Coordinates of C-alpha atoms and ligand atoms in Angstrom, one line a residue:
Chain A
M8 CA 11.4 -12.2 12.4
K9 CA 9.3 -14.2 14.9
D10 CA 9.3 -17.3 12.7
I11 CA 12.8 -18.5 13.4
T12 CA 12.1 -22.1 14.5
L13 CA 15.8 -22.9 14.6
G14 CA 16.5 -24.4 18.0
Q15 CA 13.1 -23.5 19.3
F16 CA 11.5 -25.5 22.1
F17 CA 8.0 -27.0 21.8
P18 CA 6.7 -27.9 25.2
G19 CA 5.0 -31.3 25.5
D20 CA 4.6 -34.2 27.7
T21 CA 5.8 -37.3 25.8
V22 CA 8.4 -39.9 26.7
V23 CA 11.0 -38.0 24.7
H24 CA 10.2 -34.7 26.5
R25 CA 10.4 -36.4 29.9
L26 CA 13.8 -38.0 29.3
D27 CA 16.7 -36.6 31.3
P28 CA 18.5 -33.9 29.3
R29 CA 21.8 -35.7 29.8
T30 CA 20.3 -38.9 28.3
K31 CA 19.1 -36.9 25.3
I32 CA 22.4 -35.2 24.7
V33 CA 24.4 -38.5 25.0
F34 CA 21.8 -40.3 22.8
T35 CA 22.1 -37.6 20.2
A36 CA 25.9 -37.9 20.3
L37 CA 25.7 -41.6 19.9
Y38 CA 23.2 -41.3 17.1
I39 CA 25.5 -38.9 15.2
V40 CA 28.3 -41.5 15.7
A41 CA 26.1 -44.2 14.2
L42 CA 25.2 -41.9 11.4
F43 CA 28.9 -41.5 10.4
L44 CA 29.5 -45.3 10.7
A45 CA 26.6 -46.0 8.3
K46 CA 27.8 -46.9 4.9
S47 CA 25.0 -48.8 3.1
Y48 CA 21.3 -48.8 2.3
V49 CA 20.7 -51.3 5.2
S50 CA 22.5 -49.2 7.8
Y51 CA 21.0 -46.0 6.6
G52 CA 17.7 -47.7 6.8
V53 CA 18.4 -48.6 10.4
V54 CA 19.3 -45.0 11.5
L55 CA 16.4 -43.5 9.5
G56 CA 14.1 -45.9 11.3
V57 CA 15.4 -45.0 14.7
L58 CA 14.9 -41.3 14.0
A59 CA 11.4 -41.9 12.6
L60 CA 10.6 -43.8 15.8
C61 CA 11.9 -40.9 18.0
V62 CA 10.0 -38.3 16.0
A63 CA 6.8 -40.4 16.3
L64 CA 7.3 -40.8 20.1
S65 CA 7.9 -37.1 20.5
R66 CA 4.8 -36.1 18.6
I67 CA 6.7 -33.3 16.8
K68 CA 5.0 -32.7 13.5
V69 CA 7.2 -33.7 10.5
K70 CA 6.1 -30.4 8.9
V71 CA 7.7 -28.5 11.8
L72 CA 10.9 -30.5 11.4
L73 CA 11.0 -29.9 7.7
R74 CA 10.4 -26.1 8.1
G75 CA 13.5 -26.0 10.3
M76 CA 15.4 -27.5 7.3
R77 CA 14.8 -24.5 5.1
A78 CA 17.8 -22.7 6.5
V79 CA 20.2 -25.4 5.4
I80 CA 18.8 -26.3 2.0
F81 CA 21.5 -24.3 0.3
I82 CA 24.3 -26.1 2.0
V83 CA 22.7 -29.5 1.4
A84 CA 22.3 -28.7 -2.3
I85 CA 26.0 -27.6 -2.7
T86 CA 27.3 -30.6 -0.9
A87 CA 25.1 -32.9 -2.9
L88 CA 26.3 -31.4 -6.2
L89 CA 29.9 -31.6 -5.3
N90 CA 29.5 -35.3 -4.4
L91 CA 27.6 -35.9 -7.5
F92 CA 30.3 -34.5 -9.8
Y93 CA 33.4 -35.3 -7.9
T94 CA 32.9 -39.0 -7.1
A95 CA 34.9 -41.1 -9.5
G96 CA 33.3 -44.4 -10.5
A97 CA 34.9 -47.8 -9.8
P98 CA 37.4 -48.7 -12.5
G99 CA 35.6 -49.9 -15.6
E100 CA 32.3 -48.4 -14.5
A101 CA 30.6 -46.5 -17.3
P102 CA 29.5 -42.9 -16.5
L103 CA 25.8 -42.3 -16.4
F104 CA 26.1 -39.0 -18.1
S105 CA 28.9 -36.8 -19.3
W106 CA 28.8 -33.2 -20.6
W107 CA 31.6 -30.6 -20.9
I108 CA 33.6 -31.0 -17.6
F109 CA 30.8 -32.8 -15.8
T110 CA 30.8 -36.5 -15.5
V111 CA 28.4 -38.4 -13.3
Y112 CA 29.0 -42.0 -12.2
P113 CA 26.4 -44.2 -10.5
A114 CA 28.7 -44.1 -7.5
G115 CA 28.3 -40.3 -7.5
V116 CA 24.6 -40.5 -7.4
R117 CA 24.8 -42.9 -4.5
A118 CA 27.3 -40.7 -2.6
A119 CA 25.1 -37.6 -3.2
A120 CA 22.0 -39.4 -2.0
F121 CA 23.8 -40.6 1.1
M122 CA 25.2 -37.2 1.8
I123 CA 21.8 -35.5 1.6
L124 CA 20.4 -38.2 3.9
R125 CA 23.2 -37.9 6.3
I126 CA 23.0 -34.1 6.6
L127 CA 19.2 -34.2 6.9
L128 CA 19.3 -36.8 9.6
L129 CA 22.1 -35.0 11.4
I130 CA 20.1 -31.8 11.5
S131 CA 16.8 -33.6 12.3
C132 CA 18.3 -35.3 15.4
T133 CA 19.7 -32.1 16.8
F134 CA 16.5 -30.3 16.1
L135 CA 14.6 -33.1 17.9
L136 CA 16.8 -32.5 20.9
T137 CA 16.2 -28.8 21.0
Y138 CA 12.5 -29.1 20.1
T139 CA 11.8 -31.4 23.0
T140 CA 14.2 -30.0 25.6
S141 CA 14.0 -26.6 27.1
P142 CA 17.2 -24.6 26.6
I143 CA 17.6 -24.3 30.3
L144 CA 17.5 -28.1 30.7
I145 CA 20.0 -28.5 27.9
T146 CA 22.5 -26.2 29.6
D147 CA 21.9 -27.9 32.9
G148 CA 22.5 -31.2 31.2
L149 CA 25.7 -30.0 29.5
E150 CA 27.0 -28.5 32.7
R151 CA 26.6 -31.8 34.5
L152 CA 28.1 -33.8 31.7
L153 CA 31.1 -31.5 31.4
S154 CA 31.6 -31.1 35.2
P155 CA 34.6 -33.5 35.2
L156 CA 36.4 -30.8 33.2
K157 CA 36.3 -28.6 36.3
K158 CA 39.2 -30.7 37.5
I159 CA 41.4 -29.3 34.8
K160 CA 40.1 -25.7 35.6
V161 CA 37.6 -25.3 32.8
P162 CA 35.1 -22.8 34.1
V163 CA 32.1 -25.1 33.3
H164 CA 29.6 -23.4 35.6
E165 CA 30.4 -20.0 34.3
L166 CA 30.2 -21.2 30.7
A167 CA 26.9 -22.8 31.4
M168 CA 25.6 -19.7 33.1
M169 CA 26.6 -17.6 30.1
M170 CA 24.9 -19.9 27.8
S171 CA 21.7 -20.0 29.7
I172 CA 21.6 -16.2 29.9
A173 CA 22.3 -15.9 26.2
L174 CA 19.6 -18.4 25.4
R175 CA 17.2 -16.7 27.8
F176 CA 17.7 -13.4 26.0
I177 CA 17.5 -14.5 22.4
P178 CA 13.7 -14.3 22.3
T179 CA 13.7 -11.0 24.2
L180 CA 16.2 -9.4 21.8
V181 CA 14.2 -10.8 18.8
E182 CA 11.1 -9.2 20.2
E183 CA 12.9 -6.0 20.9
T184 CA 14.3 -5.9 17.4
D185 CA 10.8 -6.4 16.0
K186 CA 9.4 -3.6 18.1
I187 CA 12.1 -1.1 17.3
M188 CA 11.9 -2.0 13.6
S189 CA 8.1 -1.3 13.7
A190 CA 8.6 1.9 15.6
Q191 CA 11.2 3.2 13.0
R192 CA 9.0 2.0 10.2
A193 CA 6.2 4.0 11.6
R194 CA 8.5 7.0 11.1
G195 CA 9.1 6.1 7.5
A196 CA 12.3 4.1 7.9
D197 CA 12.9 1.6 5.1
F198 CA 14.8 -1.5 5.8
D199 CA 14.1 -3.6 2.7
T200 CA 15.0 -1.6 -0.3
G201 CA 18.0 0.2 -1.8
N202 CA 21.6 -1.0 -2.4
L203 CA 23.9 -2.5 0.2
A204 CA 25.3 0.8 1.5
R205 CA 21.8 2.3 1.9
R206 CA 20.6 -0.8 3.7
A207 CA 23.6 -0.7 6.1
K208 CA 22.9 2.9 6.8
A209 CA 19.2 2.1 7.4
L210 CA 20.3 -0.2 10.2
V211 CA 21.6 2.6 12.4
P212 CA 18.2 3.6 13.8
L213 CA 17.7 -0.1 14.6
L214 CA 21.1 -1.0 16.1
V215 CA 21.7 2.0 18.3
P216 CA 18.5 1.5 20.4
L217 CA 19.0 -2.2 20.3
F218 CA 22.5 -2.0 21.8
I219 CA 21.5 0.6 24.3
S220 CA 18.7 -1.6 25.5
A221 CA 20.9 -4.8 25.5
F222 CA 23.5 -3.0 27.7
R223 CA 20.8 -1.7 30.0
R224 CA 19.4 -5.2 30.4
A225 CA 22.8 -6.7 31.0
D226 CA 23.4 -4.0 33.7
E227 CA 20.0 -4.7 35.4
L228 CA 20.5 -8.4 35.3
A229 CA 24.0 -8.1 36.8
I230 CA 22.6 -6.0 39.6
A231 CA 19.6 -8.3 40.1
M232 CA 22.0 -11.3 40.3
E233 CA 24.2 -9.6 42.8
C234 CA 21.2 -8.6 44.9
R235 CA 20.4 -12.3 45.3
C236 CA 24.0 -13.0 46.4
Y237 CA 25.1 -14.7 43.2
H238 CA 28.9 -15.2 43.4
G239 CA 29.7 -18.0 40.9
G240 CA 29.1 -21.7 41.0
E241 CA 30.9 -22.6 44.3
G242 CA 28.6 -24.3 46.7
R243 CA 25.5 -23.6 44.8
T244 CA 22.7 -26.2 45.0
R245 CA 20.2 -26.6 42.2
L246 CA 16.6 -25.9 41.8
R247 CA 16.1 -28.8 39.3
Q248 CA 17.8 -32.0 40.4
L249 CA 18.5 -34.2 37.5
K250 CA 17.8 -37.8 38.1
F251 CA 18.1 -40.8 35.9
A252 CA 15.1 -43.1 35.7
A253 CA 14.8 -46.6 34.2
I254 CA 13.9 -45.2 30.9
D255 CA 17.1 -43.2 30.8
Y256 CA 19.2 -46.3 31.3
A257 CA 17.2 -48.0 28.6
A258 CA 17.8 -45.1 26.2
F259 CA 21.5 -45.2 26.9
S260 CA 21.7 -48.9 26.1
W261 CA 19.6 -48.5 23.0
G262 CA 22.0 -45.7 21.8
I263 CA 25.0 -47.9 22.4
A264 CA 23.3 -50.8 20.7
L265 CA 22.5 -48.7 17.7
C266 CA 26.2 -47.8 17.3
V267 CA 27.3 -51.4 17.7
I268 CA 24.7 -52.6 15.2
V269 CA 25.6 -50.0 12.6
W270 CA 29.3 -50.7 13.2
A271 CA 28.8 -54.4 12.8
L272 CA 26.8 -53.9 9.6
A273 CA 29.6 -51.8 8.2
R274 CA 32.1 -54.5 9.2
C275 CA 30.0 -57.0 7.3
G276 CA 30.3 -54.8 4.2
L277 CA 26.7 -53.6 4.5
Chain B
M24 CA -20.1 10.9 7.2
E25 CA -17.3 9.0 5.5
P26 CA -14.9 7.5 8.0
I27 CA -11.2 8.5 7.7
L28 CA -10.1 5.0 8.7
E29 CA -12.0 1.8 8.6
T30 CA -11.4 -1.9 9.2
K31 CA -13.5 -4.5 7.6
K32 CA -13.6 -8.0 9.0
L33 CA -10.0 -7.6 10.1
C34 CA -8.4 -10.8 11.4
H35 CA -4.9 -11.3 12.6
I36 CA -3.3 -14.6 13.5
Y37 CA 0.2 -14.6 15.0
S38 CA 2.6 -17.4 14.0
P39 CA 0.1 -19.3 11.9
G40 CA 0.8 -23.0 11.4
T41 CA 3.0 -23.4 14.5
P42 CA 2.0 -24.7 18.0
F43 CA 2.2 -21.0 19.0
E44 CA -0.6 -20.0 16.7
H45 CA -2.7 -17.2 18.3
G46 CA -5.7 -15.4 16.9
A47 CA -5.2 -11.9 18.2
L48 CA -8.0 -10.2 16.2
R49 CA -11.2 -11.7 14.9
D50 CA -13.6 -10.0 12.5
V51 CA -13.0 -6.5 13.7
D52 CA -15.2 -3.9 12.1
L53 CA -14.3 -0.4 13.3
A54 CA -14.9 3.1 11.8
I55 CA -12.9 6.1 12.9
Y56 CA -14.2 9.5 11.8
E57 CA -12.2 12.7 10.9
G58 CA -11.4 14.9 13.8
E59 CA -12.6 12.6 16.6
F60 CA -10.8 11.8 19.8
L61 CA -11.1 8.1 20.2
G62 CA -10.1 6.0 23.2
V63 CA -9.2 2.4 22.9
M64 CA -9.3 0.3 26.0
G65 CA -9.1 -3.4 27.0
R66 CA -7.1 -5.4 29.4
T67 CA -3.6 -6.6 28.8
G68 CA -3.4 -9.0 25.9
S69 CA -6.8 -8.1 24.5
G70 CA -5.3 -7.1 21.1
K71 CA -5.2 -3.3 21.3
S72 CA -1.6 -2.9 20.1
T73 CA -2.3 -5.5 17.4
L74 CA -5.3 -3.5 16.2
I75 CA -3.6 -0.1 16.0
Q76 CA -0.5 -1.5 14.2
H77 CA -2.9 -2.5 11.4
L78 CA -4.1 1.1 11.1
N79 CA -0.9 2.3 9.6
G80 CA 0.1 -0.8 7.8
L81 CA 2.8 -2.1 10.1
L82 CA 1.0 -5.4 10.4
K83 CA -0.6 -7.0 7.5
P84 CA -4.1 -8.4 8.1
T85 CA -4.3 -12.2 7.9
S86 CA -7.7 -11.5 6.3
G87 CA -9.9 -8.5 6.0
Q88 CA -9.1 -4.9 5.0
V89 CA -8.0 -1.6 6.4
L90 CA -9.3 1.4 4.5
L91 CA -7.8 4.9 4.7
R92 CA -10.2 7.4 3.2
G93 CA -11.9 4.5 1.5
E94 CA -8.8 3.1 -0.1
D95 CA -7.2 -0.2 0.9
I96 CA -3.8 0.6 2.4
W97 CA -2.4 -2.7 1.0
A98 CA -3.6 -2.0 -2.5
S99 CA -0.1 -0.9 -3.6
K100 CA 3.3 -0.1 -2.2
E101 CA 2.6 3.6 -2.5
S102 CA -0.7 3.4 -0.6
T103 CA 1.1 1.5 2.3
R104 CA 3.8 4.2 2.3
Q105 CA 1.1 6.9 2.3
A106 CA -0.6 5.2 5.2
R107 CA 2.6 5.2 7.2
F108 CA 2.9 9.0 6.8
Q109 CA -0.8 9.9 7.1
V110 CA -1.3 7.7 10.2
G111 CA 1.3 8.5 12.8
L112 CA 1.9 5.8 15.4
V113 CA 3.6 6.3 18.8
F114 CA 4.5 3.0 20.3
Q115 CA 4.4 2.0 24.0
Y116 CA 7.5 3.3 25.7
P117 CA 8.6 5.2 22.6
E118 CA 11.7 6.6 24.4
Y119 CA 13.5 3.3 23.6
Q120 CA 13.5 4.1 19.9
L121 CA 15.6 7.3 20.1
F122 CA 18.9 6.9 18.3
E123 CA 20.3 10.2 17.0
E124 CA 23.1 12.3 18.4
T125 CA 20.8 15.3 19.1
V126 CA 17.1 15.7 19.9
Y127 CA 16.8 17.9 16.8
K128 CA 18.0 15.2 14.5
D129 CA 15.9 12.5 16.1
I130 CA 12.7 14.6 15.7
A131 CA 13.8 15.3 12.1
F132 CA 14.1 11.6 11.3
G133 CA 10.5 11.1 10.2
P134 CA 10.1 14.3 8.2
R135 CA 13.4 13.6 6.5
N136 CA 12.2 10.1 5.5
M137 CA 9.2 11.8 3.9
G138 CA 11.6 13.6 1.6
L139 CA 10.8 17.2 2.8
D140 CA 13.2 20.0 2.2
D141 CA 15.4 21.4 5.0
G142 CA 13.3 24.6 5.6
E143 CA 10.1 22.6 6.0
I144 CA 11.9 20.0 8.2
D145 CA 13.2 22.9 10.4
R146 CA 9.7 24.4 10.8
R147 CA 8.2 21.0 11.7
V148 CA 10.8 20.1 14.2
R149 CA 10.5 23.4 16.0
Q150 CA 6.7 23.3 15.9
A151 CA 6.6 19.7 17.2
A152 CA 9.0 20.5 20.0
A153 CA 6.8 23.4 21.0
F154 CA 3.7 21.1 21.0
V155 CA 5.3 18.9 23.6
E156 CA 6.8 21.8 25.5
L157 CA 10.4 21.0 24.9
P158 CA 12.5 24.1 25.3
E159 CA 14.7 25.2 22.4
S160 CA 17.9 24.6 24.4
V161 CA 17.1 20.9 24.6
L162 CA 17.1 20.5 20.8
E163 CA 20.9 20.4 20.6
Q164 CA 21.3 18.0 23.5
S165 CA 21.8 14.3 23.2
P166 CA 18.4 12.5 23.7
F167 CA 20.2 10.1 26.1
D168 CA 20.9 12.8 28.6
L169 CA 17.3 13.7 29.1
S170 CA 14.9 12.4 31.9
G171 CA 12.5 9.7 31.1
G172 CA 9.5 12.0 30.7
Q173 CA 11.5 14.3 28.4
K174 CA 12.6 11.4 26.3
R175 CA 9.0 10.3 25.9
R176 CA 8.2 13.8 24.7
V177 CA 11.0 13.8 22.2
A178 CA 9.7 10.5 20.8
I179 CA 6.1 11.8 20.6
A180 CA 7.4 15.0 18.9
G181 CA 9.2 12.7 16.4
V182 CA 5.8 11.5 15.2
I183 CA 4.0 14.8 15.5
A184 CA 6.6 16.3 13.2
M185 CA 5.4 14.1 10.4
E186 CA 2.0 16.0 10.8
P187 CA -0.1 12.9 10.4
S188 CA -3.8 13.4 9.9
V189 CA -4.4 10.5 12.3
L190 CA -2.3 10.4 15.4
I191 CA -2.3 7.1 17.4
L192 CA -0.6 6.7 20.8
D193 CA -0.2 3.4 22.5
E194 CA -0.3 4.1 26.3
P195 CA 1.4 7.4 26.0
T196 CA 1.3 8.0 29.8
A197 CA 2.5 4.5 31.0
G198 CA 4.9 4.9 33.8
L199 CA 4.6 8.7 34.2
D200 CA 3.7 10.6 37.4
P201 CA 0.4 12.5 37.5
V202 CA 2.0 15.8 36.5
G203 CA 3.8 14.2 33.6
T204 CA 0.6 12.4 32.5
E205 CA -1.4 15.6 32.6
H206 CA 1.2 17.4 30.6
I207 CA 1.4 14.8 27.8
L208 CA -2.4 14.5 27.6
G209 CA -2.6 18.3 27.5
N210 CA -0.1 18.3 24.6
I211 CA -2.0 15.7 22.7
R212 CA -5.3 17.6 23.2
D213 CA -3.5 20.8 21.9
Y214 CA -2.4 18.9 18.8
H215 CA -6.0 17.5 18.3
R216 CA -7.5 21.0 18.5
S217 CA -5.0 23.1 16.6
K218 CA -4.5 20.7 13.7
N219 CA -8.1 19.3 13.8
A220 CA -6.4 15.9 13.7
T221 CA -8.0 12.6 14.5
V222 CA -6.4 11.2 17.7
I223 CA -6.6 7.6 18.9
I224 CA -5.3 6.9 22.4
V225 CA -4.8 3.4 23.9
S226 CA -5.0 3.4 27.7
H227 CA -5.7 1.3 30.7
S228 CA -6.8 4.2 32.8
M229 CA -10.5 4.7 32.9
E230 CA -10.2 8.1 34.6
E231 CA -7.9 9.3 31.8
M232 CA -10.2 8.0 29.2
A233 CA -13.2 9.5 30.8
R234 CA -11.7 12.9 30.8
T235 CA -10.1 12.9 27.3
A236 CA -11.9 10.7 24.8
E237 CA -15.1 11.6 23.0
R238 CA -15.8 8.0 22.0
L239 CA -14.6 4.8 23.5
V240 CA -13.9 1.4 21.9
V241 CA -13.5 -1.6 24.1
V242 CA -11.4 -4.4 22.8
H243 CA -11.8 -7.8 24.5
D244 CA -10.3 -11.1 23.3
G245 CA -9.7 -9.7 19.8
R246 CA -13.2 -8.4 19.3
I247 CA -15.0 -5.1 19.9
P248 CA -18.0 -5.9 22.2
L249 CA -18.7 -2.2 23.1
Q250 CA -18.2 1.2 21.5
G251 CA -19.8 4.5 22.0
P252 CA -19.6 7.7 24.0
P253 CA -18.1 7.4 27.5
R254 CA -21.5 8.0 29.1
E255 CA -22.9 4.9 27.4
I256 CA -19.9 2.7 27.9
F257 CA -19.6 3.4 31.6
A258 CA -23.3 2.5 32.0
H259 CA -22.2 -1.1 31.3
G260 CA -20.4 -1.4 34.6
E261 CA -20.8 -5.1 35.1
E262 CA -19.8 -6.1 31.6
L263 CA -16.7 -4.0 31.9
E264 CA -15.8 -5.6 35.2
E265 CA -16.2 -9.0 33.6
M266 CA -13.8 -8.0 30.8
G267 CA -11.2 -7.1 33.5
L268 CA -11.8 -3.4 33.2
G269 CA -13.1 -1.1 35.8
V270 CA -15.3 1.9 35.5
P271 CA -14.2 5.4 36.7
Q272 CA -14.5 5.9 40.5
M273 CA -17.3 8.5 40.1
A274 CA -19.3 6.2 37.9
R275 CA -19.0 3.5 40.5
V276 CA -20.1 5.9 43.3
F277 CA -23.1 7.0 41.4
H278 CA -24.1 3.5 40.5
R279 CA -24.0 2.6 44.2
L280 CA -26.0 5.7 45.1
R281 CA -28.7 4.9 42.6
A282 CA -28.7 1.3 43.8
M283 CA -29.3 2.7 47.3
G284 CA -32.3 4.5 46.0
A285 CA -31.0 8.0 45.4
D286 CA -32.6 9.8 42.5
I287 CA -29.6 10.9 40.6
D288 CA -28.2 10.9 37.0
P289 CA -26.6 7.4 36.5
S290 CA -24.4 8.4 33.6
V291 CA -22.0 10.5 35.6
Y292 CA -18.3 9.6 35.3
T293 CA -16.2 12.7 36.0
V294 CA -15.7 14.7 39.2
E295 CA -17.2 17.8 37.5
Q296 CA -20.3 16.0 36.4
A297 CA -20.6 14.5 39.9
R298 CA -20.5 18.0 41.4
D299 CA -23.2 19.2 39.2
A300 CA -25.4 16.1 39.7
I301 CA -25.1 16.4 43.4
L302 CA -25.9 20.1 43.4
T303 CA -29.0 19.5 41.3
A304 CA -30.1 16.6 43.5
L305 CA -29.5 18.8 46.6
G306 CA -31.2 21.8 45.0
K307 CA -34.2 19.6 44.4
A308 CA -34.2 18.3 47.9
V309 CA -34.0 21.9 49.3
E310 CA -37.0 23.0 47.2
Ligands
ATP14 N1 4.6 -10.8 17.9 C1 3.7 -11.6 18.5 N2 3.8 -13.0 18.3 C2 2.9 -13.8 18.8 N3 1.8 -13.4 19.6 C3 1.7 -12.1 19.8 C4 2.6 -11.1 19.3 N4 2.3 -9.9 19.7 C5 1.2 -10.1 20.5 N5 0.8 -11.4 20.6 C6 -0.3 -11.9 21.3 O1 -1.5 -11.3 20.8 C7 -2.4 -10.9 21.8 C8 -2.7 -9.5 21.7 O2 -1.5 -8.7 22.0 P1 -1.5 -7.2 22.0 O3 -0.1 -6.8 22.1 O4 -2.3 -6.6 20.9 O5 -2.2 -6.9 23.4 P2 -2.5 -5.5 24.1 O6 -4.0 -5.4 24.2 O7 -1.8 -4.4 23.4 O8 -1.9 -5.7 25.5 P3 -1.1 -4.7 26.5 O9 -2.2 -3.9 27.2 O10 -0.4 -5.6 27.5 O11 -0.2 -3.9 25.7 C9 -1.7 -11.3 23.1 O12 -2.3 -12.5 23.6 C10 -0.2 -11.6 22.7 O13 0.3 -12.6 23.5
MG15 MG1 -0.1 -3.1 23.9

């Protein structure tokens, strides 16, 4: 249960860790744009190289990054298979292989390979963001980036606050789930065997205490926030002031440059 | 004598292979004997809870073995299941695990999982409730309407009702007032005596340990540097202080008295022993 690395933060002190969260969010967005503009081996090579550089700079172990991928292997496999079988070859192109209703063209192999690469890169770059940025900083960054939307009455502050609270409580709830599961196991509860109906029933001793404690925590948190005079975002100043440094402007321009290069490559038919 | 529970070179590593890797137990060898009342102490984060969760197979050792009556509890699925029933574990703040509509049903959860028949379940529930001094009238109430101390007792009864031959309690008195603490410790002593069960209590409180446990085990940094009868353990005052543990007040007073040159028994650690020691010392002085 403890081993969910999905979206986990690994503290560190590298250039990537120190970047302003807004920079990282925008750079990730630009990177994803570049990823979808890439059409050829050359352009995929460029985006792959950029990611490799970022990973190297952040000192996140490739192993850790790959472990996060386990959750999506199934989706990647399905997408790749669909691409493999449903991509028609160019007119006149001979199929590589044909059996029953399955026909595979060289174009299909290429499409599948690109699709795998695209999904993996997409996930890697978002993982890199969450691995190197604390959730609190991500929400802070998002709140600042989205603050223009306040003009059209989107409750940006409230959304960001909800998100930080939710993020803050995920580890707590996971830990709590672990603890309650152990406690019920000690009383002979069995969560892992039996058919679906039995397993669903076995969850009652887990879910009831979990919900009760979640509500209790929510209550306590609300009281604690009110005791400290929290009354929404109006007029609040921040503990962490986000400031752009030279490196942030550099990262922005590199992000834009990346998009332009990949776009230009695509225009040149590469 | 054959130990009822034994750990051999027990190691546990949390989150291996991630940056959060943490060795919580290192090469722990511990033997627990039938019918003894064992106290486990150590400062916060020393690995006490990790250790006791290995004793009934809730945690799997990273390496090493846990033996129940000489048999490895991980040898087969059945032996793990048996370990869960034979070694009852009451968690820290167990009141948060209550879930049933009535106290009766909640206490019956464990025995029912053991596959006992209704008559036997009924006998055990009533007996367990009696052990923790819950009145019959409470049995039909919802556990969520009880006071904190009562909830704690319901949770303890839920484990006692499984009639484990080894009963382990992780800080059973945390957050209770002195009267509540005394009650619960008294209930546990009753269970120990009448069932001749082995009892293991984890606690921070030296005074509590001094009064209840027959043997103490000190956990520090995932190892067991000290174990033995309270008398011996509390003689290592300075080492205990270094490990972030104190010694009972009486032991401290007597150490000081000895350091000041008084000729008294240094192994005193309870108020009663102190009284006797002082009387003897005075008696001698009078003579
Ligand atoms: N699920 C877990 N994942 C990772 N590390 C853990 C986990 N549970 C405990 N630890 C770590 O293992 C060490 C021992 O924890 P343990 O809970 O056994 O301590 P303890 O002696 O029971 O402390 P306390 O007196 O506070 O209950 C601690 O440093 C803790 O941070
Ligand atoms: Mg503990």
